Short mmCIF file of C-alpha atoms and ligand atoms in Angstrom, two decimals:
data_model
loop_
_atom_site.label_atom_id
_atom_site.label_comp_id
_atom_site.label_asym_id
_atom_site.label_seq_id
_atom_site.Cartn_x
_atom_site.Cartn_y
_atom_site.Cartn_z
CA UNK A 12 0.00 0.00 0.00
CA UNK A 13 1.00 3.50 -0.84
CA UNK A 14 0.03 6.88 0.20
CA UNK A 15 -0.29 9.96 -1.39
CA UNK A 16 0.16 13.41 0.54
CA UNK A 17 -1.93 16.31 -0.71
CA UNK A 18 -1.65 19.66 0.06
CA UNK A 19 -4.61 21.90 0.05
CA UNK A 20 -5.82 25.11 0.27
CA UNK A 21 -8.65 27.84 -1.06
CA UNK A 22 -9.80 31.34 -1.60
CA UNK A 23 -6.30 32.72 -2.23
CA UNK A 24 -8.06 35.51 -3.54
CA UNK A 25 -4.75 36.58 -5.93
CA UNK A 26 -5.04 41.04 -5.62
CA UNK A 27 -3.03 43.05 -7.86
CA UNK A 28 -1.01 44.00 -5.08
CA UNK A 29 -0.09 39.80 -4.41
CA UNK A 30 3.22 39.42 -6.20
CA UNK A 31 5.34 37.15 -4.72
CA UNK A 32 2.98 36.06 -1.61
CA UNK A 33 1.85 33.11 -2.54
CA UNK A 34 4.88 32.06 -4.03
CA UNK A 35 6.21 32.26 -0.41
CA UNK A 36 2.74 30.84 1.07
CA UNK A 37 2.84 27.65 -0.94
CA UNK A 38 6.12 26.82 -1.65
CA UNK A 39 6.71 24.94 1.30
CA UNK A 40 4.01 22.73 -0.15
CA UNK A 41 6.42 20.96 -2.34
CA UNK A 42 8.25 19.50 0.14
CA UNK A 43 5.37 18.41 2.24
CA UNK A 44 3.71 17.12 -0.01
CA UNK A 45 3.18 15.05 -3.77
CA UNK A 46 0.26 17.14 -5.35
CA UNK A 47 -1.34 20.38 -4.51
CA UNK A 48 -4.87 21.15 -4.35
CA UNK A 49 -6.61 24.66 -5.51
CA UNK A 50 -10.38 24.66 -3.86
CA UNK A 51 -11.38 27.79 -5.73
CA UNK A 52 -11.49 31.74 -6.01
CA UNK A 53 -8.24 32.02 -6.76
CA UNK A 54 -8.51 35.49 -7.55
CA UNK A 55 -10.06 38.47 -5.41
CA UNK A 56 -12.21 40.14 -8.06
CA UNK A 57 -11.52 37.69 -11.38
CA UNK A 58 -9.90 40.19 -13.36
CA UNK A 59 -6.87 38.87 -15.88
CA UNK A 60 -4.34 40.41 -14.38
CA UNK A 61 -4.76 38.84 -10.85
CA UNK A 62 -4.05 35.54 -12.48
CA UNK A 63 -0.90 36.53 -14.12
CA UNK A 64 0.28 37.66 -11.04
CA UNK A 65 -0.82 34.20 -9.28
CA UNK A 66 -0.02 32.07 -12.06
CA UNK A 67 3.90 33.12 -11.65
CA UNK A 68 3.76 32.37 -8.31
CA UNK A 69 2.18 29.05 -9.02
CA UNK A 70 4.33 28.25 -11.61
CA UNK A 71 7.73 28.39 -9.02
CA UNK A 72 5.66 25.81 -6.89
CA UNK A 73 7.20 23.48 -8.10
CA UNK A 74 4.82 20.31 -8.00
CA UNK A 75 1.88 18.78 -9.65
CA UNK A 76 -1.37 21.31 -9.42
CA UNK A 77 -5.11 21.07 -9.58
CA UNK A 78 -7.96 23.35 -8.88
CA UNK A 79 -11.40 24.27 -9.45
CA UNK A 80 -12.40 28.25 -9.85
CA UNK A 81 -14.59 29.83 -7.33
CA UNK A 82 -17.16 32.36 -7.34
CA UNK A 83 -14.25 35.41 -7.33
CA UNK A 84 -12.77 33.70 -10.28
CA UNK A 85 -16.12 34.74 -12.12
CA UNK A 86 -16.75 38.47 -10.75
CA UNK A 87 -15.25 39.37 -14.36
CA UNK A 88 -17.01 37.09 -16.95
CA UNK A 89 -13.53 35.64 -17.44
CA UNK A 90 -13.30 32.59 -16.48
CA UNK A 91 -11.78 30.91 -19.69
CA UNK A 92 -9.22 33.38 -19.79
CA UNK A 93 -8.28 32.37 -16.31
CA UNK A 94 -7.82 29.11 -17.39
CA UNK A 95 -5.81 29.54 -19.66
CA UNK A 96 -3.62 31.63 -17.88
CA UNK A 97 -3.39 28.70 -14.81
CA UNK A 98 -3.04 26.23 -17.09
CA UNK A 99 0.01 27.45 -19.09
CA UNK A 100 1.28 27.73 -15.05
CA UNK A 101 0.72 23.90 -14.78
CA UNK A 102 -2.27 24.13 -12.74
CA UNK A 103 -4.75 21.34 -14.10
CA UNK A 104 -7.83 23.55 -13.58
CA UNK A 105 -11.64 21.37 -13.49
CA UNK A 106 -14.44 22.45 -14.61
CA UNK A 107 -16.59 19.24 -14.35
CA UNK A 108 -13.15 17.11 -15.79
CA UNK A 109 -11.18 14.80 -14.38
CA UNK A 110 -7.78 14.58 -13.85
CA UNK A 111 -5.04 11.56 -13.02
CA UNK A 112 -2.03 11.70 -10.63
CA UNK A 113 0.89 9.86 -11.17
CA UNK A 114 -1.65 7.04 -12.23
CA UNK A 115 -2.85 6.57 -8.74
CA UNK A 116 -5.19 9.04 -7.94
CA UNK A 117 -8.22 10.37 -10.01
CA UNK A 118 -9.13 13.92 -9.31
CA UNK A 119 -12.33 15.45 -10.36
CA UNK A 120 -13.73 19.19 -10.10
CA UNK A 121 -16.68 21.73 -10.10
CA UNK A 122 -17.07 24.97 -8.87
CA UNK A 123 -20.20 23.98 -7.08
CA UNK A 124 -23.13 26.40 -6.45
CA UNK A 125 -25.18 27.03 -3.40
CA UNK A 126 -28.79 25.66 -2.77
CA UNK A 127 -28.73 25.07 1.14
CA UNK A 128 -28.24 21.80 3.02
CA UNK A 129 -30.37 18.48 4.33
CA UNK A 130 -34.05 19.44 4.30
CA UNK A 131 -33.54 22.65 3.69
CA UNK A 132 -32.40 22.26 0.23
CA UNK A 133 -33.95 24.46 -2.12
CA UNK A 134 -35.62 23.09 -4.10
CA UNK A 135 -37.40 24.13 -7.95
CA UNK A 136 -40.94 25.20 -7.56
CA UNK A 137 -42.66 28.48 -8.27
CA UNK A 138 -40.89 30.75 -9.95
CA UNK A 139 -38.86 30.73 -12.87
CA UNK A 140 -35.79 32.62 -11.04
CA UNK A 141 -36.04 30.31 -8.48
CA UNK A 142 -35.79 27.45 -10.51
CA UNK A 143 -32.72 28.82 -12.58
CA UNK A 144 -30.87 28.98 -9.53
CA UNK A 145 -31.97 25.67 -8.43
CA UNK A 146 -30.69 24.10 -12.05
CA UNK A 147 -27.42 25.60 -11.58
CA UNK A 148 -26.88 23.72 -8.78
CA UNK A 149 -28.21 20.53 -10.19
CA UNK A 150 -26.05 21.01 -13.06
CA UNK A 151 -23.31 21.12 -10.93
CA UNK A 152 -23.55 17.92 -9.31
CA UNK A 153 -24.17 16.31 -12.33
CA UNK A 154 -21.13 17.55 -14.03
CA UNK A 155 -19.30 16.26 -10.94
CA UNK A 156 -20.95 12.94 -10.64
CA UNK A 157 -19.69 12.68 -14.65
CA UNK A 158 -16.45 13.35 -14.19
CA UNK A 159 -16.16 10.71 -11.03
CA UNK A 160 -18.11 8.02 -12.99
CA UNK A 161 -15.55 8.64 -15.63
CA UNK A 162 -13.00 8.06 -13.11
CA UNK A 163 -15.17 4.78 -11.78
CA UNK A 164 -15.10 3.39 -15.53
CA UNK A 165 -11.38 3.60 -16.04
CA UNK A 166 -10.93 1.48 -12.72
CA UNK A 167 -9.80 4.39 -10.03
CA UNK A 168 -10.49 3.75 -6.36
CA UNK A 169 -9.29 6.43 -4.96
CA UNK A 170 -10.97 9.55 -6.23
CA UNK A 171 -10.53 12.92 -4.25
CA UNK A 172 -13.07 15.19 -5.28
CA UNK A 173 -12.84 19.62 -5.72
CA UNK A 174 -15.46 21.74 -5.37
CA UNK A 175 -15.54 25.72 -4.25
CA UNK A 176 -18.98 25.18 -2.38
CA UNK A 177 -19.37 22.93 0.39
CA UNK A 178 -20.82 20.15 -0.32
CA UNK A 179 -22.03 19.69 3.75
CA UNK A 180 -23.31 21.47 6.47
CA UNK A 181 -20.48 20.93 9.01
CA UNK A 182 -17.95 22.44 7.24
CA UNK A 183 -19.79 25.51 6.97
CA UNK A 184 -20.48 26.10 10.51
CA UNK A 185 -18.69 28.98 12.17
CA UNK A 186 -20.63 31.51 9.62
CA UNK A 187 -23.61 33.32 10.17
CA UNK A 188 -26.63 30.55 10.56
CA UNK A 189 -28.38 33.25 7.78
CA UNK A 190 -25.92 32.25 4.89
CA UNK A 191 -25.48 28.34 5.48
CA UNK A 192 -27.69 28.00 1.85
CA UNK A 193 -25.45 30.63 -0.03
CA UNK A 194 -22.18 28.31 1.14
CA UNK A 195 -23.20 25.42 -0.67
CA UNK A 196 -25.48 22.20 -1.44
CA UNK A 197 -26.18 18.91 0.15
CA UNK A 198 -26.33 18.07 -3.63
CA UNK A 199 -22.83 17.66 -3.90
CA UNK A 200 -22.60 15.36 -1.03
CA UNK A 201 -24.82 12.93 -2.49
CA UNK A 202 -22.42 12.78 -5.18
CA UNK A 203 -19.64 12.38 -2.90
CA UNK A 204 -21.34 9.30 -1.56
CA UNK A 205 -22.84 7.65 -4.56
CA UNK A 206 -19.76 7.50 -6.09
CA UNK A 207 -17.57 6.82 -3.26
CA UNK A 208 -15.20 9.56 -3.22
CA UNK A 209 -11.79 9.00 -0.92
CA UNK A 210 -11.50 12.46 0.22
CA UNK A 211 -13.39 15.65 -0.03
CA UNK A 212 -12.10 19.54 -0.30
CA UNK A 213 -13.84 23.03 -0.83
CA UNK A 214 -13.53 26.70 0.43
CA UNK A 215 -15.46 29.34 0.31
CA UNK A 216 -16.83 29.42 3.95
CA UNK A 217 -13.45 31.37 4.98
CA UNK A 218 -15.07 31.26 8.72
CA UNK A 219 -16.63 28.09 8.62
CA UNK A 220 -14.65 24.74 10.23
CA UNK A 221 -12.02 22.44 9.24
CA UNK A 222 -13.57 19.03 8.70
CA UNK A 223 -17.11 17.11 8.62
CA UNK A 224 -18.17 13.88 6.55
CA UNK A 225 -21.06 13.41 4.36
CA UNK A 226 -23.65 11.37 5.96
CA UNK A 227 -21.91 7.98 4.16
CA UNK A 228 -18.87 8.90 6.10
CA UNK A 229 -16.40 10.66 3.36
CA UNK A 230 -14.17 13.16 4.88
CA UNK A 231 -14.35 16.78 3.70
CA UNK A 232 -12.47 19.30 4.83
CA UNK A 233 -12.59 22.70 4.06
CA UNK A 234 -9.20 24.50 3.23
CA UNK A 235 -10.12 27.86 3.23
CA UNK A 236 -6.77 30.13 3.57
CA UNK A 237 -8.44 32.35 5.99
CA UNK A 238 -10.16 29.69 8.24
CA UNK A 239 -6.75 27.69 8.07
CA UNK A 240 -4.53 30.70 9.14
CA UNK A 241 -6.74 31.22 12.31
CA UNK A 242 -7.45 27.52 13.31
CA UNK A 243 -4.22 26.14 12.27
CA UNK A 244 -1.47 28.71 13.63
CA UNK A 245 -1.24 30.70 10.48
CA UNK A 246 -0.66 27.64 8.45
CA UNK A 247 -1.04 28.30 4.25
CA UNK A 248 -2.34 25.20 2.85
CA UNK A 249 -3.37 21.86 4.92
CA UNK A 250 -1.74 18.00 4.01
CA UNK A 251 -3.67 15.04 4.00
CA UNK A 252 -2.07 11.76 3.70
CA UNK A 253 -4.14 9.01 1.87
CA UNK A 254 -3.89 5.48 0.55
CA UNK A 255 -3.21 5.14 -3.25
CA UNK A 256 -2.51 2.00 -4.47
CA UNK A 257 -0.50 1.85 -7.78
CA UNK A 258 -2.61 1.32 -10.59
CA UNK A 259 -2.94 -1.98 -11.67
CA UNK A 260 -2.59 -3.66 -8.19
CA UNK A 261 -5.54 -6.48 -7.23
CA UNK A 262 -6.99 -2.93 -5.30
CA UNK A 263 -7.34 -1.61 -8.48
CA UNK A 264 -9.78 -3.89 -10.04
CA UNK A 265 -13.34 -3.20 -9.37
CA UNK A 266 -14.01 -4.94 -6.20
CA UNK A 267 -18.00 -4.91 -6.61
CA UNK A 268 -18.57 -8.95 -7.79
CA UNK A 269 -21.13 -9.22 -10.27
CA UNK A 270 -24.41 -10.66 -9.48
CA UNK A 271 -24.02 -14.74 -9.55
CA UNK A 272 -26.58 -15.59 -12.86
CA UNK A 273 -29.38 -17.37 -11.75
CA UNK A 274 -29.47 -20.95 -13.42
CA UNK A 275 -32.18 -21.44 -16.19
CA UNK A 276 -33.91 -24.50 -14.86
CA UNK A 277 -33.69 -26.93 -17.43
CA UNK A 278 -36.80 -28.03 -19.14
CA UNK A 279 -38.40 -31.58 -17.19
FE1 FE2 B 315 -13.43 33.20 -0.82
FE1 FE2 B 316 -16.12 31.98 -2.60
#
């Protein structure tokens, strides 16, 4: 059995003014760690130029990357530009794709959307604005249940899953009770647990708290920069150590036996 050590964090939120900090802030990570994980609004306002200056920092961080954007990311309507930008950095950047490390891990992202949590899940009925911004959030877990079943199909076990939004209540707690269904959707957890996900990780609730499980049991943590500087003694980015079995070991193989067929009686 072999492990994996990912480094995480969110909401960098990248200003004009940012050159060089999170060059410092994350650099670290590459000795701590094998991969580093990007939860989302990456940028402060989502302008072009906030990316440049984050995607030289990045690109002296000098291991594998992958994120998902966040709300700030879209402020500007530029979203693909961003992209682009992050990618040429090497940052694998997921907008309901999937991505492989080192052949071991699969990786899958969304920015997520809000909708509420548990019963209180908005849901579509009545008017038409309401049900737009119930679809978006729908749409969202679909994209990400797509890009895990993609990983599911190719044989990956261990899938660690992105979004910006949290995807459960717990993580979220620690904000104002009045914006819990603006932080994000139980939708996304009930991807998490249909498709088995290893490990979870968002941001966005910057005063929300570090860790909770969906109710199947996967972790999730939430890596916002802010809430880890103030819980975790100023600490940038937070590692998690998991098992990844090189691909192509017995673990590898779907485990799930098929159904024995049931014998055709033969004719007496
Ligand atoms: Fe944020
Ligand atoms: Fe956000």
């Amino acid at each position: 059995m072999s492990t994996v050590r990912i480094a995480a964090a969110a909401d960098l939120h990248c200003r004009l003014d940012s050159q060089g900090k999170f060059r410092r802030a994350l650099g670290p990570a590459a000795d701590e760690a094998d991969v580093l994980v990007l939860s989302g609004d990456l940028c402060d306002t989502g302008q072009i130029a906030e990316a440049e200056i984050l995607a030289e920092d990045l690109h002296e961080v000098r291991i594998p990357k992958v994120a998902v954007l966040g709300n700030h990311d879209h402020e500007c309507d530029k979203a693909a530009e961003i992209v682009k930008i992050l990618s040429h950095a090497g940052v694998h950047v997921l907008q309901g794709e999937s991505w492989v490390f080192d052949k071991r891990v699969g990786f899958a992202g969304v920015k997520g959307f809000a909708g509420g949590f548990e019963d209180a899940t908005l849901q579509s009925w009545g008017e038409s604005a309401i049900k737009t911004f119930v679809l978006e959030s729908v749409n969202q877990a679909l994209a990400l249940e797509m890009a895990l079943t993609k990983l599911d199909v190719s044989g990956f076990k261990t899938k660690v899953a992105l979004t910006h939004y949290a995807p459960v209540r717990a993580t979220v707690i620690g904000e104002k009770p009045e914006i819990f269904a603006f932080l994000g959707c139980s939708r996304l957890a009930e991807v998490l647990d249909k498709t088995g996900v290893t490990v979870a990780f968002h941001g966005h609730a910057h005063r929300g708290s570090l860790r909770g499980q969906t109710p199947r049991g996967v972790p999730v943590y939430n890596v916002a920069m802010p809430l880890l500087r103030a819980e975790l003694n100023d600490r940038r980015y937070q590692v998690i150590t998991i098992d990844a079995p090189a691909h192509g070991d017995r673990a590898w193989q779907p485990s799930t036996p098929k159904p024995p067929v049931p014998e055709v009686p033969s004719p007496s």
